Amino acid sequence: MKVICIGRNYADHAKEMNAEVPSAPVFFMKPDSSILRDGSPFFYPEFTKDLHYECEIVVKINKLGKNISEKFAHTYYDEIGLGIDFTARDLQGEAKSKGLPWEIGKAFDNSAFISKKWINKADLDLENISFSLTQNGTTVQNGSTSDLIFSFDKIIAYISQFVTLKIGDLIYTGTPAGVGPIQIGDKLEGFIGEKKMYSLNIK
Ligand code: MG
């Protein structure tokens, strides 16, 4: 399985990163070794001094698919989770400034944190899912999928032109504004609506 992440899918986050709002989805990947399941602690890696959280709605692919049309994309997922796309912002920034790929700052071990809880999509209004992240009890990110630039179905249709989607693949659908640094000792908690999806300690 693989992890596919969408970059700059909320205009307010693109703005805070001084990045252009894209005209087509921007995606990058993390390997399966990046997955950290809820219940395990996250250890702050030694290679970065500027590790950021990016809270994101995650779509779990349930069917093999290639060249999926937007119209049928909704049949390729049933469950919605919440994750964190951990980013070594210093390493990513250095790579970006040299025009190099971002993997060094994005694809490292445990960088794709994922909730243990999943919500059936039938129980959500997919076009208006509110979600949030708290850091030590203070809300730092607050988003709604109503602000997505590219919907889940558009993302699936677009990516599957290039990359075959397989059962269990996870798509991180982008983060709203409010990304920021974490420190050892922090507690991060993610919510979809009022429902607590995860709690993660940074060690
Ligand atoms: Mg992200």
PDB file of N, CA and C in Angstrom, residues 72-173:
ATOM      1  N   PHE A  72     -17.487   8.113 -11.077  1.00  0.00           N
ATOM      2  CA  PHE A  72     -17.506   6.847 -10.336  1.00  0.00           C
ATOM      3  C   PHE A  72     -16.505   6.823  -9.188  1.00  0.00           C
ATOM      4  N   ALA A  73     -15.781   7.908  -9.005  1.00  0.00           N
ATOM      5  CA  ALA A  73     -14.716   7.930  -7.993  1.00  0.00           C
ATOM      6  C   ALA A  73     -15.255   7.612  -6.598  1.00  0.00           C
ATOM      7  N   HIS A  74     -16.489   8.014  -6.316  1.00  0.00           N
ATOM      8  CA  HIS A  74     -17.063   7.797  -4.972  1.00  0.00           C
ATOM      9  C   HIS A  74     -17.235   6.314  -4.645  1.00  0.00           C
ATOM     10  N   THR A  75     -17.212   5.454  -5.664  1.00  0.00           N
ATOM     11  CA  THR A  75     -17.353   4.011  -5.400  1.00  0.00           C
ATOM     12  C   THR A  75     -16.016   3.373  -5.017  1.00  0.00           C
ATOM     13  N   TYR A  76     -14.969   4.176  -4.966  1.00  0.00           N
ATOM     14  CA  TYR A  76     -13.635   3.654  -4.637  1.00  0.00           C
ATOM     15  C   TYR A  76     -13.243   3.899  -3.177  1.00  0.00           C
ATOM     16  N   TYR A  77     -14.156   4.454  -2.398  1.00  0.00           N
ATOM     17  CA  TYR A  77     -13.865   4.628  -0.971  1.00  0.00           C
ATOM     18  C   TYR A  77     -15.162   4.623  -0.164  1.00  0.00           C
ATOM     19  N   ASP A  78     -15.052   4.100   1.041  1.00  0.00           N
ATOM     20  CA  ASP A  78     -16.188   4.088   1.962  1.00  0.00           C
ATOM     21  C   ASP A  78     -15.881   4.822   3.252  1.00  0.00           C
ATOM     22  N   GLU A  79     -14.576   4.845   3.597  1.00  0.00           N
ATOM     23  CA  GLU A  79     -14.227   5.309   4.929  1.00  0.00           C
ATOM     24  C   GLU A  79     -13.350   6.560   4.910  1.00  0.00           C
ATOM     25  N   ILE A  80     -13.625   7.400   5.910  1.00  0.00           N
ATOM     26  CA  ILE A  80     -12.922   8.659   6.060  1.00  0.00           C
ATOM     27  C   ILE A  80     -12.214   8.643   7.418  1.00  0.00           C
ATOM     28  N   GLY A  81     -10.925   8.923   7.397  1.00  0.00           N
ATOM     29  CA  GLY A  81     -10.150   9.004   8.635  1.00  0.00           C
ATOM     30  C   GLY A  81      -9.497  10.368   8.760  1.00  0.00           C
ATOM     31  N   LEU A  82      -8.711  10.514   9.817  1.00  0.00           N
ATOM     32  CA  LEU A  82      -8.026  11.786  10.032  1.00  0.00           C
ATOM     33  C   LEU A  82      -6.552  11.479  10.306  1.00  0.00           C
ATOM     34  N   GLY A  83      -5.680  12.226   9.670  1.00  0.00           N
ATOM     35  CA  GLY A  83      -4.254  11.957   9.832  1.00  0.00           C
ATOM     36  C   GLY A  83      -3.456  13.231  10.013  1.00  0.00           C
ATOM     37  N   ILE A  84      -2.162  13.030  10.149  1.00  0.00           N
ATOM     38  CA  ILE A  84      -1.235  14.163  10.161  1.00  0.00           C
ATOM     39  C   ILE A  84      -0.135  13.869   9.154  1.00  0.00           C
ATOM     40  N   ASP A  85       0.048  14.816   8.263  1.00  0.00           N
ATOM     41  CA  ASP A  85       1.149  14.764   7.302  1.00  0.00           C
ATOM     42  C   ASP A  85       2.311  15.505   7.967  1.00  0.00           C
ATOM     43  N   PHE A  86       3.123  14.756   8.728  1.00  0.00           N
ATOM     44  CA  PHE A  86       4.258  15.408   9.404  1.00  0.00           C
ATOM     45  C   PHE A  86       5.288  15.855   8.369  1.00  0.00           C
ATOM     46  N   THR A  87       5.773  17.053   8.563  1.00  0.00           N
ATOM     47  CA  THR A  87       6.648  17.678   7.576  1.00  0.00           C
ATOM     48  C   THR A  87       7.852  18.298   8.264  1.00  0.00           C
ATOM     49  N   ALA A  88       9.042  17.910   7.805  1.00  0.00           N
ATOM     50  CA  ALA A  88      10.264  18.579   8.273  1.00  0.00           C
ATOM     51  C   ALA A  88      10.411  19.837   7.420  1.00  0.00           C
ATOM     52  N   ARG A  89       9.849  20.944   7.938  1.00  0.00           N
ATOM     53  CA  ARG A  89       9.710  22.146   7.117  1.00  0.00           C
ATOM     54  C   ARG A  89      11.070  22.696   6.687  1.00  0.00           C
ATOM     55  N   ASP A  90      12.070  22.546   7.548  1.00  0.00           N
ATOM     56  CA  ASP A  90      13.405  23.037   7.178  1.00  0.00           C
ATOM     57  C   ASP A  90      13.969  22.259   5.989  1.00  0.00           C
ATOM     58  N   LEU A  91      13.843  20.929   6.033  1.00  0.00           N
ATOM     59  CA  LEU A  91      14.371  20.111   4.937  1.00  0.00           C
ATOM     60  C   LEU A  91      13.549  20.308   3.661  1.00  0.00           C
ATOM     61  N   GLN A  92      12.223  20.427   3.842  1.00  0.00           N
ATOM     62  CA  GLN A  92      11.371  20.655   2.672  1.00  0.00           C
ATOM     63  C   GLN A  92      11.708  21.996   2.026  1.00  0.00           C
ATOM     64  N   GLY A  93      11.896  23.017   2.863  1.00  0.00           N
ATOM     65  CA  GLY A  93      12.189  24.356   2.349  1.00  0.00           C
ATOM     66  C   GLY A  93      13.504  24.393   1.577  1.00  0.00           C
ATOM     67  N   GLU A  94      14.485  23.675   2.111  1.00  0.00           N
ATOM     68  CA  GLU A  94      15.787  23.623   1.440  1.00  0.00           C
ATOM     69  C   GLU A  94      15.650  22.944   0.073  1.00  0.00           C
ATOM     70  N   ALA A  95      14.915  21.825   0.047  1.00  0.00           N
ATOM     71  CA  ALA A  95      14.707  21.099  -1.213  1.00  0.00           C
ATOM     72  C   ALA A  95      13.961  21.981  -2.213  1.00  0.00           C
ATOM     73  N   LYS A  96      12.900  22.629  -1.715  1.00  0.00           N
ATOM     74  CA  LYS A  96      12.097  23.512  -2.593  1.00  0.00           C
ATOM     75  C   LYS A  96      12.955  24.607  -3.198  1.00  0.00           C
ATOM     76  N   SER A  97      13.801  25.223  -2.355  1.00  0.00           N
ATOM     77  CA  SER A  97      14.588  26.366  -2.841  1.00  0.00           C
ATOM     78  C   SER A  97      15.582  25.930  -3.917  1.00  0.00           C
ATOM     79  N   LYS A  98      15.953  24.656  -3.902  1.00  0.00           N
ATOM     80  CA  LYS A  98      16.866  24.151  -4.939  1.00  0.00           C
ATOM     81  C   LYS A  98      16.111  23.516  -6.102  1.00  0.00           C
ATOM     82  N   GLY A  99      14.784  23.540  -6.035  1.00  0.00           N
ATOM     83  CA  GLY A  99      13.987  22.932  -7.089  1.00  0.00           C
ATOM     84  C   GLY A  99      14.038  21.417  -7.063  1.00  0.00           C
ATOM     85  N   LEU A 100      14.339  20.850  -5.891  1.00  0.00           N
ATOM     86  CA  LEU A 100      14.468  19.398  -5.750  1.00  0.00           C
ATOM     87  C   LEU A 100      13.172  18.786  -5.211  1.00  0.00           C
ATOM     88  N   PRO A 101      13.011  17.460  -5.337  1.00  0.00           N
ATOM     89  CA  PRO A 101      11.828  16.806  -4.751  1.00  0.00           C
ATOM     90  C   PRO A 101      11.786  17.001  -3.232  1.00  0.00           C
ATOM     91  N   TRP A 102      10.577  16.827  -2.661  1.00  0.00           N
ATOM     92  CA  TRP A 102      10.353  17.120  -1.238  1.00  0.00           C
ATOM     93  C   TRP A 102      10.514  15.924  -0.322  1.00  0.00           C
ATOM     94  N   GLU A 103      10.727  14.746  -0.880  1.00  0.00           N
ATOM     95  CA  GLU A 103      10.648  13.523  -0.055  1.00  0.00           C
ATOM     96  C   GLU A 103      11.442  13.596   1.238  1.00  0.00           C
ATOM     97  N   ILE A 104      12.601  14.218   1.182  1.00  0.00           N
ATOM     98  CA  ILE A 104      13.442  14.260   2.383  1.00  0.00           C
ATOM     99  C   ILE A 104      12.695  14.890   3.565  1.00  0.00           C
ATOM    100  N   GLY A 105      11.808  15.822   3.268  1.00  0.00           N
ATOM    101  CA  GLY A 105      11.080  16.494   4.335  1.00  0.00           C
ATOM    102  C   GLY A 105       9.672  15.958   4.557  1.00  0.00           C
ATOM    103  N   LYS A 106       9.291  14.938   3.782  1.00  0.00           N
ATOM    104  CA  LYS A 106       7.894  14.480   3.811  1.00  0.00           C
ATOM    105  C   LYS A 106       7.723  12.975   3.985  1.00  0.00           C
ATOM    106  N   ALA A 107       8.700  12.190   3.519  1.00  0.00           N
ATOM    107  CA  ALA A 107       8.469  10.747   3.369  1.00  0.00           C
ATOM    108  C   ALA A 107       9.145   9.900   4.444  1.00  0.00           C
ATOM    109  N   PHE A 108       9.678  10.561   5.445  1.00  0.00           N
ATOM    110  CA  PHE A 108      10.458   9.841   6.475  1.00  0.00           C
ATOM    111  C   PHE A 108       9.558   8.920   7.321  1.00  0.00           C
ATOM    112  N   ASP A 109      10.196   8.025   8.047  1.00  0.00           N
ATOM    113  CA  ASP A 109       9.481   7.055   8.882  1.00  0.00           C
ATOM    114  C   ASP A 109       8.524   7.771   9.840  1.00  0.00           C
ATOM    115  N   ASN A 110       7.330   7.242   9.952  1.00  0.00           N
ATOM    116  CA  ASN A 110       6.301   7.731  10.884  1.00  0.00           C
ATOM    117  C   ASN A 110       5.716   9.101  10.518  1.00  0.00           C
ATOM    118  N   SER A 111       5.990   9.570   9.313  1.00  0.00           N
ATOM    119  CA  SER A 111       5.507  10.905   8.929  1.00  0.00           C
ATOM    120  C   SER A 111       4.039  10.908   8.513  1.00  0.00           C
ATOM    121  N   ALA A 112       3.458   9.714   8.324  1.00  0.00           N
ATOM    122  CA  ALA A 112       2.033   9.647   7.950  1.00  0.00           C
ATOM    123  C   ALA A 112       1.257   9.038   9.114  1.00  0.00           C
ATOM    124  N   PHE A 113       0.872   9.892  10.039  1.00  0.00           N
ATOM    125  CA  PHE A 113       0.091   9.429  11.199  1.00  0.00           C
ATOM    126  C   PHE A 113      -1.358   9.258  10.761  1.00  0.00           C
ATOM    127  N   ILE A 114      -1.970   8.157  11.233  1.00  0.00           N
ATOM    128  CA  ILE A 114      -3.348   7.895  10.818  1.00  0.00           C
ATOM    129  C   ILE A 114      -4.198   7.437  12.001  1.00  0.00           C
ATOM    130  N   SER A 115      -5.422   7.927  12.044  1.00  0.00           N
ATOM    131  CA  SER A 115      -6.338   7.558  13.130  1.00  0.00           C
ATOM    132  C   SER A 115      -6.665   6.066  13.084  1.00  0.00           C
ATOM    133  N   LYS A 116      -7.018   5.529  14.243  1.00  0.00           N
ATOM    134  CA  LYS A 116      -7.494   4.151  14.316  1.00  0.00           C
ATOM    135  C   LYS A 116      -8.982   4.143  13.942  1.00  0.00           C
ATOM    136  N   LYS A 117      -9.638   5.255  14.262  1.00  0.00           N
ATOM    137  CA  LYS A 117     -11.077   5.375  13.974  1.00  0.00           C
ATOM    138  C   LYS A 117     -11.288   5.793  12.523  1.00  0.00           C
ATOM    139  N   TRP A 118     -12.307   5.217  11.925  1.00  0.00           N
ATOM    140  CA  TRP A 118     -12.722   5.606  10.579  1.00  0.00           C
ATOM    141  C   TRP A 118     -14.217   5.851  10.629  1.00  0.00           C
ATOM    142  N   ILE A 119     -14.687   6.774   9.801  1.00  0.00           N
ATOM    143  CA  ILE A 119     -16.121   7.068   9.755  1.00  0.00           C
ATOM    144  C   ILE A 119     -16.637   6.677   8.376  1.00  0.00           C
ATOM    145  N   ASN A 120     -17.752   5.963   8.353  1.00  0.00           N
ATOM    146  CA  ASN A 120     -18.344   5.598   7.070  1.00  0.00           C
ATOM    147  C   ASN A 120     -18.793   6.867   6.342  1.00  0.00           C
ATOM    148  N   LYS A 121     -18.492   6.945   5.092  1.00  0.00           N
ATOM    149  CA  LYS A 121     -18.805   8.189   4.360  1.00  0.00           C
ATOM    150  C   LYS A 121     -20.302   8.474   4.324  1.00  0.00           C
ATOM    151  N   ALA A 122     -21.107   7.419   4.465  1.00  0.00           N
ATOM    152  CA  ALA A 122     -22.557   7.624   4.469  1.00  0.00           C
ATOM    153  C   ALA A 122     -23.000   8.450   5.683  1.00  0.00           C
ATOM    154  N   ASP A 123     -22.153   8.482   6.726  1.00  0.00           N
ATOM    155  CA  ASP A 123     -22.507   9.229   7.940  1.00  0.00           C
ATOM    156  C   ASP A 123     -21.967  10.663   7.922  1.00  0.00           C
ATOM    157  N   LEU A 124     -21.428  11.069   6.791  1.00  0.00           N
ATOM    158  CA  LEU A 124     -20.847  12.420   6.705  1.00  0.00           C
ATOM    159  C   LEU A 124     -21.396  13.142   5.481  1.00  0.00           C
ATOM    160  N   ASP A 125     -21.419  14.458   5.565  1.00  0.00           N
ATOM    161  CA  ASP A 125     -21.655  15.276   4.379  1.00  0.00           C
ATOM    162  C   ASP A 125     -20.268  15.573   3.816  1.00  0.00           C
ATOM    163  N   LEU A 126     -19.868  14.821   2.794  1.00  0.00           N
ATOM    164  CA  LEU A 126     -18.469  14.873   2.334  1.00  0.00           C
ATOM    165  C   LEU A 126     -18.033  16.263   1.900  1.00  0.00           C
ATOM    166  N   GLU A 127     -18.997  17.054   1.473  1.00  0.00           N
ATOM    167  CA  GLU A 127     -18.644  18.390   0.997  1.00  0.00           C
ATOM    168  C   GLU A 127     -18.617  19.410   2.117  1.00  0.00           C
ATOM    169  N   ASN A 128     -18.859  18.949   3.317  1.00  0.00           N
ATOM    170  CA  ASN A 128     -18.856  19.884   4.443  1.00  0.00           C
ATOM    171  C   ASN A 128     -18.431  19.173   5.732  1.00  0.00           C
ATOM    172  N   ILE A 129     -17.283  18.525   5.684  1.00  0.00           N
ATOM    173  CA  ILE A 129     -16.757  17.864   6.887  1.00  0.00           C
ATOM    174  C   ILE A 129     -15.897  18.883   7.635  1.00  0.00           C
ATOM    175  N   SER A 130     -16.287  19.185   8.865  1.00  0.00           N
ATOM    176  CA  SER A 130     -15.423  20.091   9.628  1.00  0.00           C
ATOM    177  C   SER A 130     -14.452  19.247  10.446  1.00  0.00           C
ATOM    178  N   PHE A 131     -13.229  19.708  10.539  1.00  0.00           N
ATOM    179  CA  PHE A 131     -12.209  18.959  11.277  1.00  0.00           C
ATOM    180  C   PHE A 131     -11.250  19.944  11.914  1.00  0.00           C
ATOM    181  N   SER A 132     -10.607  19.479  12.979  1.00  0.00           N
ATOM    182  CA  SER A 132      -9.721  20.402  13.696  1.00  0.00           C
ATOM    183  C   SER A 132      -8.615  19.645  14.406  1.00  0.00           C
ATOM    184  N   LEU A 133      -7.585  20.395  14.755  1.00  0.00           N
ATOM    185  CA  LEU A 133      -6.446  19.838  15.485  1.00  0.00           C
ATOM    186  C   LEU A 133      -6.173  20.746  16.678  1.00  0.00           C
ATOM    187  N   THR A 134      -5.973  20.115  17.837  1.00  0.00           N
ATOM    188  CA  THR A 134      -5.558  20.897  18.998  1.00  0.00           C
ATOM    189  C   THR A 134      -4.128  20.507  19.367  1.00  0.00           C
ATOM    190  N   GLN A 135      -3.403  21.500  19.862  1.00  0.00           N
ATOM    191  CA  GLN A 135      -2.027  21.289  20.337  1.00  0.00           C
ATOM    192  C   GLN A 135      -2.035  21.698  21.806  1.00  0.00           C
ATOM    193  N   ASN A 136      -1.852  20.736  22.670  1.00  0.00           N
ATOM    194  CA  ASN A 136      -1.908  20.979  24.118  1.00  0.00           C
ATOM    195  C   ASN A 136      -3.206  21.691  24.512  1.00  0.00           C
ATOM    196  N   GLY A 137      -4.297  21.272  23.871  1.00  0.00           N
ATOM    197  CA  GLY A 137      -5.609  21.784  24.243  1.00  0.00           C
ATOM    198  C   GLY A 137      -6.043  23.040  23.513  1.00  0.00           C
ATOM    199  N   THR A 138      -5.149  23.663  22.762  1.00  0.00           N
ATOM    200  CA  THR A 138      -5.502  24.874  22.014  1.00  0.00           C
ATOM    201  C   THR A 138      -5.726  24.515  20.548  1.00  0.00           C
ATOM    202  N   THR A 139      -6.847  24.980  19.989  1.00  0.00           N
ATOM    203  CA  THR A 139      -7.117  24.684  18.580  1.00  0.00           C
ATOM    204  C   THR A 139      -6.143  25.456  17.697  1.00  0.00           C
ATOM    205  N   VAL A 140      -5.433  24.712  16.846  1.00  0.00           N
ATOM    206  CA  VAL A 140      -4.448  25.349  15.957  1.00  0.00           C
ATOM    207  C   VAL A 140      -4.844  25.251  14.485  1.00  0.00           C
ATOM    208  N   GLN A 141      -5.669  24.261  14.155  1.00  0.00           N
ATOM    209  CA  GLN A 141      -6.169  24.175  12.781  1.00  0.00           C
ATOM    210  C   GLN A 141      -7.651  23.857  12.841  1.00  0.00           C
ATOM    211  N   ASN A 142      -8.382  24.475  11.940  1.00  0.00           N
ATOM    212  CA  ASN A 142      -9.814  24.342  11.901  1.00  0.00           C
ATOM    213  C   ASN A 142     -10.212  24.419  10.436  1.00  0.00           C
ATOM    214  N   GLY A 143     -10.646  23.315   9.869  1.00  0.00           N
ATOM    215  CA  GLY A 143     -10.922  23.335   8.437  1.00  0.00           C
ATOM    216  C   GLY A 143     -12.261  22.731   8.112  1.00  0.00           C
ATOM    217  N   SER A 144     -12.648  22.894   6.859  1.00  0.00           N
ATOM    218  CA  SER A 144     -13.861  22.256   6.361  1.00  0.00           C
ATOM    219  C   SER A 144     -13.602  21.842   4.921  1.00  0.00           C
ATOM    220  N   THR A 145     -14.091  20.651   4.579  1.00  0.00           N
ATOM    221  CA  THR A 145     -13.900  20.208   3.198  1.00  0.00           C
ATOM    222  C   THR A 145     -14.700  21.077   2.219  1.00  0.00           C
ATOM    223  N   SER A 146     -15.549  21.955   2.729  1.00  0.00           N
ATOM    224  CA  SER A 146     -16.227  22.885   1.822  1.00  0.00           C
ATOM    225  C   SER A 146     -15.217  23.861   1.206  1.00  0.00           C
ATOM    226  N   ASP A 147     -14.034  23.950   1.801  1.00  0.00           N
ATOM    227  CA  ASP A 147     -12.989  24.845   1.270  1.00  0.00           C
ATOM    228  C   ASP A 147     -11.967  24.117   0.402  1.00  0.00           C
ATOM    229  N   LEU A 148     -12.186  22.832   0.149  1.00  0.00           N
ATOM    230  CA  LEU A 148     -11.242  22.094  -0.709  1.00  0.00           C
ATOM    231  C   LEU A 148     -11.199  22.717  -2.107  1.00  0.00           C
ATOM    232  N   ILE A 149     -10.020  22.835  -2.655  1.00  0.00           N
ATOM    233  CA  ILE A 149      -9.911  23.282  -4.051  1.00  0.00           C
ATOM    234  C   ILE A 149     -10.304  22.121  -4.971  1.00  0.00           C
ATOM    235  N   PHE A 150      -9.796  20.921  -4.671  1.00  0.00           N
ATOM    236  CA  PHE A 150     -10.147  19.725  -5.446  1.00  0.00           C
ATOM    237  C   PHE A 150     -10.832  18.718  -4.532  1.00  0.00           C
ATOM    238  N   SER A 151     -12.041  18.313  -4.907  1.00  0.00           N
ATOM    239  CA  SER A 151     -12.825  17.371  -4.097  1.00  0.00           C
ATOM    240  C   SER A 151     -12.157  15.999  -4.072  1.00  0.00           C
ATOM    241  N   PHE A 152     -12.603  15.146  -3.151  1.00  0.00           N
ATOM    242  CA  PHE A 152     -12.072  13.776  -3.088  1.00  0.00           C
ATOM    243  C   PHE A 152     -12.185  13.108  -4.464  1.00  0.00           C
ATOM    244  N   ASP A 153     -13.344  13.268  -5.102  1.00  0.00           N
ATOM    245  CA  ASP A 153     -13.572  12.572  -6.380  1.00  0.00           C
ATOM    246  C   ASP A 153     -12.671  13.112  -7.487  1.00  0.00           C
ATOM    247  N   LYS A 154     -12.460  14.420  -7.477  1.00  0.00           N
ATOM    248  CA  LYS A 154     -11.556  15.014  -8.474  1.00  0.00           C
ATOM    249  C   LYS A 154     -10.127  14.505  -8.264  1.00  0.00           C
ATOM    250  N   ILE A 155      -9.729  14.421  -6.995  1.00  0.00           N
ATOM    251  CA  ILE A 155      -8.372  13.956  -6.669  1.00  0.00           C
ATOM    252  C   ILE A 155      -8.171  12.524  -7.166  1.00  0.00           C
ATOM    253  N   ILE A 156      -9.146  11.668  -6.868  1.00  0.00           N
ATOM    254  CA  ILE A 156      -9.044  10.250  -7.256  1.00  0.00           C
ATOM    255  C   ILE A 156      -8.988  10.115  -8.775  1.00  0.00           C
ATOM    256  N   ALA A 157      -9.843  10.853  -9.455  1.00  0.00           N
ATOM    257  CA  ALA A 157      -9.845  10.791 -10.925  1.00  0.00           C
ATOM    258  C   ALA A 157      -8.502  11.258 -11.476  1.00  0.00           C
ATOM    259  N   TYR A 158      -8.000  12.326 -10.910  1.00  0.00           N
ATOM    260  CA  TYR A 158      -6.734  12.889 -11.415  1.00  0.00           C
ATOM    261  C   TYR A 158      -5.561  11.943 -11.162  1.00  0.00           C
ATOM    262  N   ILE A 159      -5.402  11.517  -9.918  1.00  0.00           N
ATOM    263  CA  ILE A 159      -4.242  10.678  -9.571  1.00  0.00           C
ATOM    264  C   ILE A 159      -4.258   9.376 -10.362  1.00  0.00           C
ATOM    265  N   SER A 160      -5.448   8.792 -10.515  1.00  0.00           N
ATOM    266  CA  SER A 160      -5.525   7.454 -11.125  1.00  0.00           C
ATOM    267  C   SER A 160      -5.206   7.466 -12.617  1.00  0.00           C
ATOM    268  N   GLN A 161      -5.051   8.653 -13.188  1.00  0.00           N
ATOM    269  CA  GLN A 161      -4.552   8.710 -14.570  1.00  0.00           C
ATOM    270  C   GLN A 161      -3.085   8.296 -14.627  1.00  0.00           C
ATOM    271  N   PHE A 162      -2.390   8.552 -13.504  1.00  0.00           N
ATOM    272  CA  PHE A 162      -0.936   8.347 -13.477  1.00  0.00           C
ATOM    273  C   PHE A 162      -0.534   7.127 -12.658  1.00  0.00           C
ATOM    274  N   VAL A 163      -1.277   6.898 -11.570  1.00  0.00           N
ATOM    275  CA  VAL A 163      -0.891   5.884 -10.592  1.00  0.00           C
ATOM    276  C   VAL A 163      -2.100   4.985 -10.318  1.00  0.00           C
ATOM    277  N   THR A 164      -1.935   3.697 -10.451  1.00  0.00           N
ATOM    278  CA  THR A 164      -3.005   2.754 -10.121  1.00  0.00           C
ATOM    279  C   THR A 164      -3.275   2.808  -8.622  1.00  0.00           C
ATOM    280  N   LEU A 165      -4.537   2.937  -8.261  1.00  0.00           N
ATOM    281  CA  LEU A 165      -4.903   2.936  -6.847  1.00  0.00           C
ATOM    282  C   LEU A 165      -5.237   1.518  -6.423  1.00  0.00           C
ATOM    283  N   LYS A 166      -4.773   1.150  -5.238  1.00  0.00           N
ATOM    284  CA  LYS A 166      -4.973  -0.212  -4.754  1.00  0.00           C
ATOM    285  C   LYS A 166      -5.711  -0.199  -3.422  1.00  0.00           C
ATOM    286  N   ILE A 167      -6.291  -1.334  -3.093  1.00  0.00           N
ATOM    287  CA  ILE A 167      -7.025  -1.470  -1.830  1.00  0.00           C
ATOM    288  C   ILE A 167      -6.104  -1.108  -0.669  1.00  0.00           C
ATOM    289  N   GLY A 168      -6.572  -0.257   0.208  1.00  0.00           N
ATOM    290  CA  GLY A 168      -5.800   0.114   1.397  1.00  0.00           C
ATOM    291  C   GLY A 168      -4.949   1.357   1.208  1.00  0.00           C
ATOM    292  N   ASP A 169      -4.790   1.811  -0.020  1.00  0.00           N
ATOM    293  CA  ASP A 169      -4.033   3.055  -0.224  1.00  0.00           C
ATOM    294  C   ASP A 169      -4.722   4.193   0.525  1.00  0.00           C
ATOM    295  N   LEU A 170      -3.900   5.084   1.045  1.00  0.00           N
ATOM    296  CA  LEU A 170      -4.440   6.225   1.796  1.00  0.00           C
ATOM    297  C   LEU A 170      -4.162   7.512   1.033  1.00  0.00           C
ATOM    298  N   ILE A 171      -5.187   8.339   0.914  1.00  0.00           N
ATOM    299  CA  ILE A 171      -4.999   9.643   0.276  1.00  0.00           C
ATOM    300  C   ILE A 171      -5.192  10.728   1.334  1.00  0.00           C
ATOM    301  N   TYR A 172      -4.128  11.464   1.607  1.00  0.00           N
ATOM    302  CA  TYR A 172      -4.186  12.625   2.510  1.00  0.00           C
ATOM    303  C   TYR A 172      -4.590  13.812   1.643  1.00  0.00           C
ATOM    304  N   THR A 173      -5.716  14.414   1.987  1.00  0.00           N
ATOM    305  CA  THR A 173      -6.360  15.309   1.024  1.00  0.00           C
ATOM    306  C   THR A 173      -5.980  16.783   1.157  1.00  0.00           C
TER     307      THR A 173
END
